[in-house]
């Protein structure tokens, strides 16, 4: 609070600001400078650079090329592959995020109960999140394998299918598999965040609801869910961003296949840049991706922000 | 008809016993306070009545119905929590309407009842606000409104005034008394504040360590405390206890304290206990004259009176004197005890002994 006052008066450029005031203001600048420099280096430069590259037709190995203006974008807009990848990205993000949220909340509710081995269960639940994506994907590919995977083995043993299913090589199985593995990998993040919030919901709210005649389901929708709202806004925002630009999990699991059925925009960027050696077009996809994300995020924050404001009034 | 009856109710949390052998009948329409220090079992008792805790043994009945196995929402009760427990995302109006909604009351009727309650509690202009935009007193009234709107048989109030400042508390006390008078329902009120219990209740149940100590109207609890705990807990400043012993034979006994004998008559001619404690309320000590003398240790003027602590050979005495009393610390002061208003307790069991004191030496009847 003191710092705010000091910088506030310094910023106002009060002529009678004491030497101490100015020294504090200077200290503030010095302390903030490294962050600003690092931010410029790792965020601003790549961003500007990507936008710049997207205006050229560039051969990746030599990074040589000609200025083409917005041609890359025009090509993209006309390309079916781009739209298909965008659609895939949206399907993947929406589906895997929904599963993460639903399972995350469900598991958090279970782990919030007083039960045996709760501490152990709480630690174990983090396992998928901790495990390296490469390792996780290798294990899943093994489970999914159509020749010797345990999943097919068990399904056939249980009599659910007559023939082994091709989980990763046919549609819609491939997309479903990717979505499920994504949900499995990232739902612990939701569990942890929701669990932390659950523990701070005051018990009397539930007791009041019980006395008011609310059953368990009504208590969930009338007490728990509204209390989780703020944390869910943040989780959905973060997870949507991360899922939208998810690369390694999908790339390792299906490589975007069959054909481009599970190819999302990040995979398309990779393919254009290093498969087709067209860095310009890849940059254009990346920039477009960023714009799409930006539009969604602004809309989302506006929406939740407005609800919040209404709630506050 | 909503008499509340506790029958041999016991509640244990593992090895810790919160309530032991509670027998308590709260008459229909009465305002009863459960009073006691922290951990005395008063809140557990209330929560068992609410259905938020289940008795380990014994039965609880509301009206003619034993409610041990009845869900909280079906007991026809309403509860006001210490923290108010208002639903933060709902407006004041929605908060008040919530219990009606959960009981399937139609929207039009809900709105009408909410408006009525809001009028009663002067909340009309706040109905659209969220709880966090309200002051403590307003939140308190919303919590009351949520209880009132259902018109339940029994109101349960768990230290509802403890989060308010002193002035507002006094105001809300008066409002609650008025509210109880108007709705005429049974009120069960948990508090550790004896002033609240004394001023508002028809009867007070004083509890200690899970055991009911005394259940009587406020005046009786004050004038005839059942034991030393009740005597010491009720009254500010608390009752003084002087230890001494009984002398003489039954019928002509005396309490010997600081070299002076106070003649006492024990009821039923019971033989006097040797070790006893004499209870003296601060207002029953008069300074300035009398057979006893002590040294002034502390003088605390409060404005309308002065609290004087006197050190006497029988022990330290807190006394109440007039606002304009002029005493210096260290001064020797004679004092007297108002014989008719003294209390005698058995030092071992702490129970009240039926006794009456007389000044003249002629024993009076108990």
XYZ file of C-alpha atoms in Angstrom:
679
model
C 0.000 0.000 0.000
C 2.865 2.292 0.833
C 4.495 1.447 -2.473
C 1.333 2.445 -4.334
C 1.246 5.781 -2.637
C 4.882 6.444 -3.331
C 4.871 5.495 -6.983
C 1.552 7.252 -7.334
C 2.911 10.554 -6.184
C 6.116 10.079 -8.160
C 4.204 9.303 -11.329
C 2.114 12.402 -10.836
C 5.386 14.272 -11.033
C 4.698 16.329 -7.962
C 7.294 19.080 -8.020
C 7.635 18.992 -4.272
C 8.315 15.221 -4.223
C 11.046 14.612 -1.694
C 14.391 13.084 -2.555
C 13.260 9.945 -0.757
C 10.183 9.747 -2.970
C 12.334 9.963 -6.096
C 14.767 7.401 -4.779
C 11.935 4.960 -4.119
C 10.522 5.589 -7.588
C 13.952 4.906 -9.083
C 14.246 1.721 -7.060
C 10.869 0.648 -8.455
C 12.109 1.164 -12.011
C 15.277 -0.783 -11.324
C 13.356 -3.661 -9.810
C 10.850 -3.875 -12.635
C 13.407 -3.528 -15.433
C 14.606 -7.178 -15.564
C 11.026 -8.437 -15.888
C 10.286 -5.994 -18.665
C 13.460 -6.975 -20.534
C 12.795 -10.706 -20.224
C 9.171 -10.138 -21.262
C 10.351 -8.307 -24.373
C 12.857 -11.011 -25.217
C 10.623 -14.044 -24.827
C 7.193 -12.664 -25.705
C 7.350 -9.475 -27.722
C 10.231 -10.449 -30.013
C 8.857 -13.888 -31.054
C 5.418 -12.357 -31.540
C 6.632 -9.548 -33.753
C 8.944 -11.950 -35.505
C 6.108 -14.386 -36.259
C 3.938 -11.628 -37.655
C 6.877 -10.405 -39.752
C 7.687 -13.909 -41.060
C 4.067 -14.515 -41.979
C 4.360 -11.782 -44.609
C 7.095 -13.689 -46.495
C 7.354 -16.852 -48.479
C 10.244 -18.483 -46.663
C 12.101 -21.718 -47.294
C 12.740 -23.060 -43.774
C 16.258 -24.559 -44.141
C 17.741 -21.319 -45.485
C 15.254 -18.865 -43.992
C 15.478 -17.029 -47.315
C 12.417 -15.776 -49.120
C 10.414 -13.006 -50.702
C 7.928 -10.553 -49.319
C 4.445 -11.674 -50.307
C 2.268 -9.401 -48.196
C -0.918 -11.089 -47.064
C -0.717 -13.869 -49.649
C -0.040 -16.482 -46.980
C -3.260 -15.498 -45.207
C -5.239 -15.520 -48.431
C -3.966 -19.023 -49.200
C -4.925 -20.143 -45.726
C -8.436 -18.803 -45.932
C -8.884 -20.675 -49.177
C -7.364 -23.890 -47.874
C -9.623 -26.695 -46.708
C -6.852 -28.086 -44.556
C -6.726 -24.915 -42.457
C -10.463 -24.937 -41.790
C -10.400 -28.646 -41.050
C -7.549 -28.142 -38.591
C -9.323 -25.234 -36.943
C -12.451 -27.362 -36.587
C -10.366 -30.210 -35.144
C -8.778 -27.792 -32.688
C -12.169 -26.558 -31.536
C -13.570 -30.107 -31.242
C -10.523 -31.284 -29.330
C -10.480 -28.268 -27.005
C -14.187 -28.250 -26.227
C -14.458 -32.018 -25.722
C -11.321 -32.587 -23.704
C -11.926 -29.457 -21.613
C -15.506 -30.503 -20.837
C -14.333 -33.930 -19.738
C -11.557 -32.414 -17.646
C -13.966 -30.086 -15.872
C -16.678 -32.684 -15.276
C -14.303 -35.392 -14.083
C -12.156 -32.883 -12.229
C -15.102 -31.589 -10.196
C -16.465 -35.092 -9.619
C -13.146 -36.427 -8.371
C -12.562 -33.306 -6.260
C -15.954 -33.819 -4.605
C -15.055 -37.409 -3.820
C -11.644 -36.460 -2.460
C -13.261 -33.753 -0.339
C -15.211 -36.374 1.616
C -13.838 -37.881 4.763
C -12.687 -41.272 3.626
C -9.975 -43.805 4.241
C -6.641 -43.127 2.527
C -7.736 -39.647 1.498
C -4.221 -38.193 1.646
C -2.856 -41.069 -0.433
C -5.669 -40.747 -2.976
C -5.067 -37.011 -3.226
C -1.414 -37.584 -4.062
C -2.056 -40.425 -6.494
C -4.603 -38.423 -8.427
C -1.833 -36.054 -9.467
C 0.061 -38.840 -11.183
C -1.207 -38.278 -14.742
C -0.367 -34.597 -14.486
C 3.158 -35.279 -13.281
C 4.052 -37.972 -15.734
C 5.871 -36.825 -18.847
C 3.665 -36.555 -21.918
C 5.973 -38.806 -23.937
C 5.843 -41.551 -21.329
C 2.093 -41.191 -20.892
C 1.462 -41.334 -24.623
C 3.674 -44.389 -25.075
C 1.744 -46.179 -22.349
C -1.582 -45.211 -23.910
C -0.473 -46.244 -27.373
C 0.440 -49.563 -25.923
C -2.974 -49.862 -24.244
C -4.696 -48.809 -27.471
C -2.666 -51.112 -29.720
C -4.993 -53.036 -32.000
C -2.898 -56.198 -32.055
C -1.655 -56.682 -28.499
C -3.248 -53.808 -26.533
C -4.885 -54.749 -23.264
C -7.927 -52.590 -24.023
C -8.919 -54.681 -27.039
C -8.034 -57.836 -25.184
C -10.382 -56.939 -22.329
C -13.170 -55.743 -24.609
C -13.080 -59.015 -26.514
C -12.833 -61.041 -23.337
C -15.899 -59.240 -21.991
C -17.677 -59.919 -25.256
C -18.229 -56.249 -26.047
C -16.595 -56.509 -29.479
C -15.948 -59.368 -31.850
C -12.905 -57.876 -33.525
C -10.108 -55.659 -32.219
C -10.930 -51.977 -32.574
C -8.582 -49.583 -34.291
C -8.425 -46.856 -31.681
C -5.919 -44.531 -33.292
C -6.077 -45.313 -36.978
C -9.738 -44.718 -37.789
C -12.319 -42.031 -37.187
C -14.021 -41.096 -34.969
C -12.034 -43.455 -32.719
C -8.839 -41.460 -33.115
C -10.409 -38.175 -32.045
C -12.220 -39.859 -29.142
C -8.974 -41.497 -28.025
C -7.056 -38.233 -28.182
C -9.782 -36.422 -26.268
C -9.874 -39.104 -23.571
C -6.103 -39.222 -23.142
C -6.062 -35.408 -22.970
C -8.773 -35.439 -20.314
C -6.936 -38.133 -18.355
C -3.668 -36.224 -18.543
C -4.968 -32.831 -17.457
C -7.981 -33.394 -15.179
C -5.786 -33.480 -12.044
C -5.160 -29.778 -12.563
C -8.908 -29.187 -12.222
C -9.067 -31.524 -9.221
C -6.380 -29.626 -7.337
C -7.811 -26.190 -8.021
C -11.397 -27.220 -7.254
C -10.377 -29.171 -4.157
C -8.563 -26.151 -2.794
C -11.676 -24.047 -3.259
C -14.003 -26.697 -1.844
C -12.093 -26.653 1.407
C -12.789 -22.955 1.862
C -16.571 -23.127 1.392
C -18.016 -22.411 4.837
C -19.772 -25.432 6.340
C -22.696 -23.359 7.711
C -23.783 -22.682 4.117
C -24.414 -26.391 3.649
C -26.066 -26.658 7.038
C -28.313 -23.691 6.294
C -29.245 -25.312 2.976
C -30.028 -28.598 4.736
C -32.328 -26.816 7.167
C -33.884 -24.879 4.302
C -34.811 -28.238 2.805
C -32.177 -28.674 0.075
C -31.169 -32.244 -0.740
C -27.648 -33.281 -1.806
C -28.183 -32.390 -5.470
C -29.786 -29.044 -4.683
C -26.903 -28.311 -2.301
C -24.424 -28.999 -5.090
C -26.139 -26.662 -7.523
C -27.169 -23.987 -5.004
C -24.112 -23.877 -2.765
C -21.101 -25.720 -4.194
C -21.265 -24.754 -7.847
C -21.836 -21.016 -7.301
C -18.933 -21.015 -4.852
C -16.728 -22.752 -7.429
C -17.634 -20.221 -10.090
C -14.616 -17.949 -9.704
C -12.099 -20.761 -9.688
C -13.822 -22.422 -12.669
C -13.565 -19.195 -14.672
C -9.803 -19.225 -14.174
C -9.427 -22.971 -14.761
C -11.452 -22.867 -17.964
C -9.477 -19.886 -19.217
C -6.094 -21.481 -18.522
C -6.996 -24.963 -19.676
C -8.678 -23.652 -22.838
C -5.504 -21.763 -23.757
C -3.295 -24.757 -23.025
C -5.554 -27.243 -24.785
C -5.959 -24.998 -27.811
C -2.216 -24.995 -28.377
C -1.604 -28.582 -27.261
C 0.965 -30.179 -29.542
C 2.991 -33.024 -28.062
C 0.142 -35.218 -26.855
C -1.704 -35.237 -30.168
C 1.446 -35.360 -32.272
C 2.789 -38.362 -30.371
C -0.526 -40.190 -30.175
C -1.818 -39.904 -33.757
C 0.523 -37.479 -35.516
C -2.654 -35.772 -36.723
C -3.881 -38.858 -38.503
C -5.602 -40.732 -39.900
C -4.699 -38.317 -42.738
C -5.515 -34.991 -41.100
C -8.496 -36.172 -39.054
C -6.924 -35.232 -35.732
C -4.611 -32.538 -37.025
C -5.019 -29.427 -34.925
C -3.590 -25.999 -35.739
C -0.344 -26.458 -33.769
C 0.283 -29.671 -35.701
C -0.401 -27.823 -38.942
C 2.118 -25.134 -37.955
C 4.691 -27.828 -37.319
C 3.959 -29.638 -40.575
C 4.115 -26.437 -42.643
C 7.298 -25.218 -40.993
C 9.349 -28.383 -40.852
C 7.542 -30.883 -43.092
C 6.762 -28.624 -46.000
C 9.564 -26.178 -45.192
C 7.210 -23.219 -45.586
C 8.001 -21.031 -42.590
C 5.938 -18.126 -43.926
C 2.733 -20.105 -44.171
C 3.441 -21.750 -40.804
C 3.826 -18.310 -39.242
C 0.573 -17.206 -40.840
C -1.210 -20.210 -39.270
C 0.382 -19.437 -35.912
C -0.660 -15.781 -36.062
C -4.194 -16.723 -37.109
C -4.322 -19.209 -34.269
C -3.344 -16.484 -31.870
C -6.063 -14.193 -33.222
C -8.722 -16.889 -32.914
C -7.653 -17.529 -29.342
C -7.635 -13.813 -28.596
C -11.177 -13.391 -29.880
C -12.407 -16.317 -27.807
C -10.634 -15.156 -24.689
C -11.862 -11.595 -24.933
C -15.411 -12.818 -25.467
C -15.087 -15.221 -22.540
C -13.633 -12.655 -20.160
C -16.215 -10.080 -21.187
C -18.976 -12.568 -20.540
C -17.737 -13.736 -17.154
C -16.686 -10.224 -16.204
C -20.146 -8.906 -16.982
C -21.801 -11.629 -14.921
C -19.486 -10.756 -12.096
C -20.325 -7.100 -12.354
C -24.013 -7.903 -12.382
C -23.465 -10.111 -9.376
C -21.720 -7.273 -7.593
C -24.478 -4.776 -8.237
C -48.114 -27.229 19.565
C -44.364 -27.229 19.465
C -43.021 -28.194 22.786
C -39.403 -29.335 22.482
C -38.371 -32.271 24.598
C -34.938 -33.742 25.197
C -35.102 -37.116 26.868
C -31.866 -38.540 28.321
C -29.947 -37.170 25.364
C -26.289 -37.994 25.184
C -23.843 -36.968 22.490
C -20.276 -38.174 22.278
C -17.685 -37.407 19.628
C -15.447 -40.439 19.964
C -14.208 -40.361 23.529
C -15.231 -36.758 24.101
C -18.672 -36.379 25.605
C -20.332 -33.152 24.473
C -23.740 -33.590 26.093
C -24.564 -35.961 28.929
C -27.975 -37.093 30.162
C -29.888 -34.042 29.011
C -33.511 -33.885 30.099
C -35.087 -30.641 29.042
C -38.607 -29.570 28.200
C -39.053 -26.308 26.350
C -42.638 -25.163 26.501
C -44.562 -24.189 23.391
C -43.956 -20.557 22.518
C -41.236 -20.065 25.115
C -37.991 -18.197 24.589
C -35.329 -20.408 26.101
C -31.620 -19.652 26.198
C -28.952 -22.300 26.386
C -26.222 -20.551 28.305
C -22.734 -21.608 29.210
C -19.054 -21.124 28.475
C -17.364 -22.442 25.313
C -17.454 -26.200 25.088
C -20.364 -26.610 27.505
C -22.461 -28.453 24.921
C -25.009 -25.736 24.238
C -24.294 -25.499 20.507
C -24.196 -29.291 20.190
C -27.606 -29.407 21.875
C -28.974 -26.881 19.404
C -27.405 -28.694 16.448
C -28.970 -31.957 17.570
C -32.321 -30.213 17.690
C -31.641 -28.877 14.187
C -30.703 -32.307 12.896
C -27.137 -31.309 12.060
C -25.790 -33.693 14.706
C -27.295 -36.965 15.804
C -27.631 -37.937 19.455
C -25.599 -40.938 20.546
C -28.544 -41.967 22.688
C -31.808 -40.543 23.944
C -34.671 -38.948 22.053
C -35.499 -35.471 20.868
C -39.096 -34.546 20.193
C -40.636 -31.493 18.587
C -44.326 -31.391 19.427
C -45.552 -34.963 19.459
C -43.033 -36.177 16.943
C -39.715 -37.785 17.784
C -37.318 -36.219 15.318
C -34.171 -38.304 15.820
C -34.487 -39.697 12.305
C -36.106 -36.707 10.621
C -34.013 -34.721 8.122
C -33.281 -31.093 9.109
C -35.426 -29.745 6.286
C -38.452 -31.721 7.478
C -38.356 -30.791 11.164
C -40.302 -27.576 10.680
C -37.535 -25.529 12.231
C -35.460 -22.590 11.059
C -32.021 -21.667 12.217
C -30.042 -18.462 12.361
C -26.321 -19.097 12.313
C -23.614 -17.158 14.077
C -22.021 -16.426 10.705
C -25.511 -15.822 9.233
C -24.683 -18.346 6.456
C -26.336 -16.269 3.756
C -25.893 -17.648 0.246
C -23.354 -15.176 -1.161
C -24.370 -15.473 -4.821
C -28.055 -14.900 -4.122
C -29.699 -11.556 -3.560
C -31.373 -10.756 -0.274
C -34.751 -11.569 -1.794
C -33.508 -14.906 -3.173
C -31.931 -15.757 0.170
C -35.182 -15.191 2.000
C -37.183 -17.041 -0.647
C -34.828 -20.031 -0.777
C -36.441 -22.193 1.937
C -39.868 -21.585 0.373
C -38.509 -22.551 -3.031
C -37.078 -25.770 -1.637
C -40.428 -26.550 -0.063
C -42.178 -26.136 -3.379
C -44.048 -22.928 -2.635
C -45.371 -21.301 -5.820
C -43.580 -18.215 -7.122
C -46.412 -15.750 -6.526
C -46.849 -16.898 -2.933
C -43.094 -16.808 -2.425
C -42.880 -13.223 -3.558
C -45.764 -12.216 -1.364
C -44.246 -13.835 1.719
C -40.797 -12.395 1.032
C -42.325 -8.939 0.691
C -44.166 -9.411 3.949
C -41.049 -10.529 5.825
C -39.021 -7.730 4.253
C -41.591 -5.260 5.510
C -41.459 -6.703 9.008
C -37.670 -6.509 9.125
C -37.341 -3.273 7.152
C -35.410 -4.952 4.373
C -37.586 -3.790 1.479
C -34.986 -1.462 -0.012
C -32.275 -4.147 0.192
C -34.018 -7.044 -1.553
C -31.969 -6.763 -4.752
C -28.610 -6.490 -2.995
C -26.103 -9.228 -2.424
C -25.228 -10.178 1.169
C -21.685 -8.829 0.890
C -23.061 -5.353 0.190
C -24.835 -5.304 3.544
C -23.668 -4.285 7.003
C -23.474 -6.863 9.785
C -26.792 -5.779 11.245
C -28.515 -5.955 7.870
C -27.081 -9.422 7.187
C -28.365 -10.442 10.576
C -31.839 -9.280 9.659
C -31.704 -11.156 6.348
C -30.769 -14.320 8.223
C -33.731 -13.719 10.528
C -35.891 -13.115 7.486
C -34.878 -16.428 5.956
C -35.925 -18.097 9.211
C -39.146 -16.114 9.575
C -40.441 -16.646 6.065
C -41.166 -20.310 6.655
C -43.155 -19.648 9.806
C -41.573 -22.693 11.459
C -42.650 -24.259 14.739
C -39.275 -23.675 16.351
C -36.634 -21.005 15.781
C -33.070 -21.965 16.558
C -30.601 -19.149 17.046
C -26.910 -19.908 17.433
C -25.199 -16.882 18.990
C -26.761 -14.645 16.363
C -25.644 -11.398 17.944
C -22.037 -12.233 18.675
C -20.694 -10.677 15.466
C -22.357 -7.328 16.059
C -20.972 -4.321 17.886
C -22.260 -3.512 21.352
C -24.743 -0.849 20.323
C -26.265 -2.882 17.518
C -26.406 -5.898 19.793
C -28.515 -4.019 22.317
C -30.777 -2.885 19.506
C -31.127 -6.383 18.048
C -31.874 -7.811 21.489
C -34.884 -5.563 21.703
C -35.893 -6.481 18.148
C -35.647 -10.191 18.896
C -37.787 -9.850 22.021
C -40.353 -7.967 19.986
C -40.152 -10.533 17.189
C -40.686 -13.409 19.574
C -43.674 -11.683 21.084
C -45.155 -11.130 17.641
C -44.646 -14.572 16.097
C -45.323 -16.453 19.319
C -43.226 -19.453 18.303
C -40.771 -21.447 20.358
C -37.319 -19.846 20.324
C -34.199 -21.729 21.352
C -31.318 -19.341 21.698
C -27.693 -20.328 22.250
C -25.417 -17.773 23.822
C -22.449 -17.420 26.092
C -23.526 -13.896 26.921
C -25.472 -13.941 30.184
C -26.835 -10.483 29.508
C -28.579 -11.739 26.354
C -29.896 -14.766 28.207
C -31.105 -12.734 31.173
C -32.808 -10.014 29.167
C -34.502 -12.092 26.486
C -35.432 -15.453 27.916
C -38.454 -16.880 29.610
C -36.186 -19.579 30.932
C -32.455 -20.167 30.941
C -30.769 -23.552 30.712
C -27.276 -23.163 32.141
C -24.889 -25.843 30.925
C -21.410 -26.873 31.898
C -19.252 -29.653 30.463
C -22.262 -31.127 28.681
C -24.403 -31.278 31.801
C -27.458 -29.136 32.487
C -26.845 -27.221 35.712
C -30.073 -25.320 36.151
C -33.189 -24.672 34.120
C -35.253 -21.825 35.489
C -36.501 -18.317 34.749
C -33.745 -15.669 34.681
C -34.670 -14.141 38.018
C -34.594 -17.476 39.753
C -31.266 -18.362 38.176
C -29.911 -15.098 39.488
C -31.525 -15.158 42.913
C -31.316 -18.858 43.649
C -28.434 -20.337 41.630
C -28.412 -24.107 41.846
C -24.705 -24.353 42.424
C -21.472 -22.397 42.566
C -20.936 -22.639 38.817
C -24.270 -21.030 37.995
C -23.765 -18.499 40.760
C -20.363 -17.527 39.405
C -21.392 -17.561 35.764
C -24.428 -15.313 36.049
C -23.889 -11.720 37.050
C -21.288 -9.099 36.235
C -19.127 -8.724 38.156
C -19.555 -12.330 39.244
C -20.591 -13.489 42.674
C -17.914 -13.492 45.378
C -17.213 -16.696 47.217
C -15.904 -16.623 50.764
C -14.735 -19.862 52.205
C -15.445 -20.592 55.787
C -16.976 -23.216 57.977
C -20.165 -23.964 59.775
C -20.140 -23.938 63.498
C -22.705 -24.894 66.135
C -25.311 -27.596 65.971
C -28.236 -28.120 63.610
C -30.880 -25.485 64.013
C -28.505 -22.997 65.614
C -25.688 -23.015 63.137
C -23.498 -20.100 62.079
C -21.150 -19.398 59.206
C -17.802 -18.341 60.630
C -15.991 -15.970 58.347
C -13.152 -13.629 59.192
C -13.786 -13.949 62.893
C -17.444 -13.013 62.622
C -20.294 -15.485 62.979
C -23.280 -15.154 60.676
C -26.196 -17.068 62.167
C -27.739 -19.345 59.573
C -30.627 -21.683 59.482
C -30.398 -24.768 57.323
C -33.638 -26.058 55.900
C -35.080 -29.246 57.236
C -32.736 -29.108 60.194
C -30.043 -30.765 58.121
C -26.738 -31.063 59.836
C -24.409 -28.340 58.684
C -21.594 -29.227 56.360
C -18.281 -28.366 57.862
C -16.728 -26.844 54.751
C -18.949 -24.388 52.960
C -18.663 -21.400 50.650
C -20.598 -18.222 51.112
C -21.785 -16.520 47.945
C -22.158 -12.756 47.987
C -23.258 -10.713 44.972
C -21.273 -7.484 44.535
C -24.392 -5.386 45.091
C -25.054 -7.147 48.400
C -21.918 -5.749 50.010
C -22.331 -2.312 51.523
C -19.229 -0.290 52.169
C -18.838 2.274 54.950
C -20.111 0.457 58.006
C -20.504 -3.049 59.325
C -18.818 -5.750 61.323
C -16.185 -6.593 58.701
C -13.183 -4.591 57.561
C -11.018 -4.815 54.502
C -8.469 -2.925 52.457
C -9.367 -1.256 49.172
C -7.333 -2.892 46.392
C -8.905 -1.425 43.262
C -11.379 1.312 42.401
C -13.006 1.187 38.939
C -15.468 3.985 38.233
C -17.747 2.992 35.336
C -19.793 6.171 35.321
C -23.064 5.031 36.818
C -21.390 3.045 39.581
C -17.994 2.202 40.971
C -16.592 -1.299 41.230
C -14.455 -1.571 44.373
C -12.299 -4.583 45.132
C -11.809 -5.068 48.850
C -9.282 -7.435 50.333
C -10.630 -8.942 53.555
C -9.295 -11.699 55.813
C -11.944 -14.018 54.347
C -10.872 -13.342 50.790
C -11.120 -10.800 48.009
C -14.528 -9.199 47.481
C -15.745 -7.356 44.411
C -18.325 -4.820 45.430
C -20.599 -2.331 43.774
C -20.674 1.177 45.161
C -22.299 4.415 44.121
C -20.847 6.521 41.334
C -19.616 9.180 43.750
C -17.933 6.945 46.285
C -14.604 8.415 47.408
C -12.185 5.649 48.287
C -8.442 5.511 47.944
C -6.449 2.401 47.219
C -4.981 1.035 50.446
C -7.691 2.614 52.585
C -9.231 0.513 55.363
C -12.942 0.295 54.946
C -15.656 -1.331 57.063
C -18.319 -3.298 55.174
C -21.421 -5.334 55.748
C -23.104 -8.188 53.918
C -26.814 -8.132 53.243
C -27.799 -11.150 55.273
C -31.063 -11.895 53.494
C -29.354 -12.127 50.155
C -26.450 -14.411 50.905
C -26.023 -17.847 49.346
C -24.500 -20.893 50.945
C -22.906 -23.691 48.967
C -21.384 -26.988 49.957
C -17.664 -26.629 49.302
C -17.321 -30.248 48.212
C -20.315 -30.709 45.913
C -20.675 -27.004 45.032
C -24.419 -27.457 45.336
C -26.639 -24.826 46.865
C -27.543 -25.430 50.484
C -31.005 -24.406 51.458
C -30.158 -21.831 54.044
C -31.152 -18.438 55.227
C -29.157 -15.960 57.187
C -30.338 -13.623 59.868
C -28.690 -10.612 61.344
C -30.134 -10.815 64.856
C -28.864 -14.216 65.677
C -32.313 -15.748 65.663
C -32.313 -18.279 62.847
C -34.882 -17.699 60.154
C -36.681 -20.349 58.163
C -35.428 -21.373 54.765
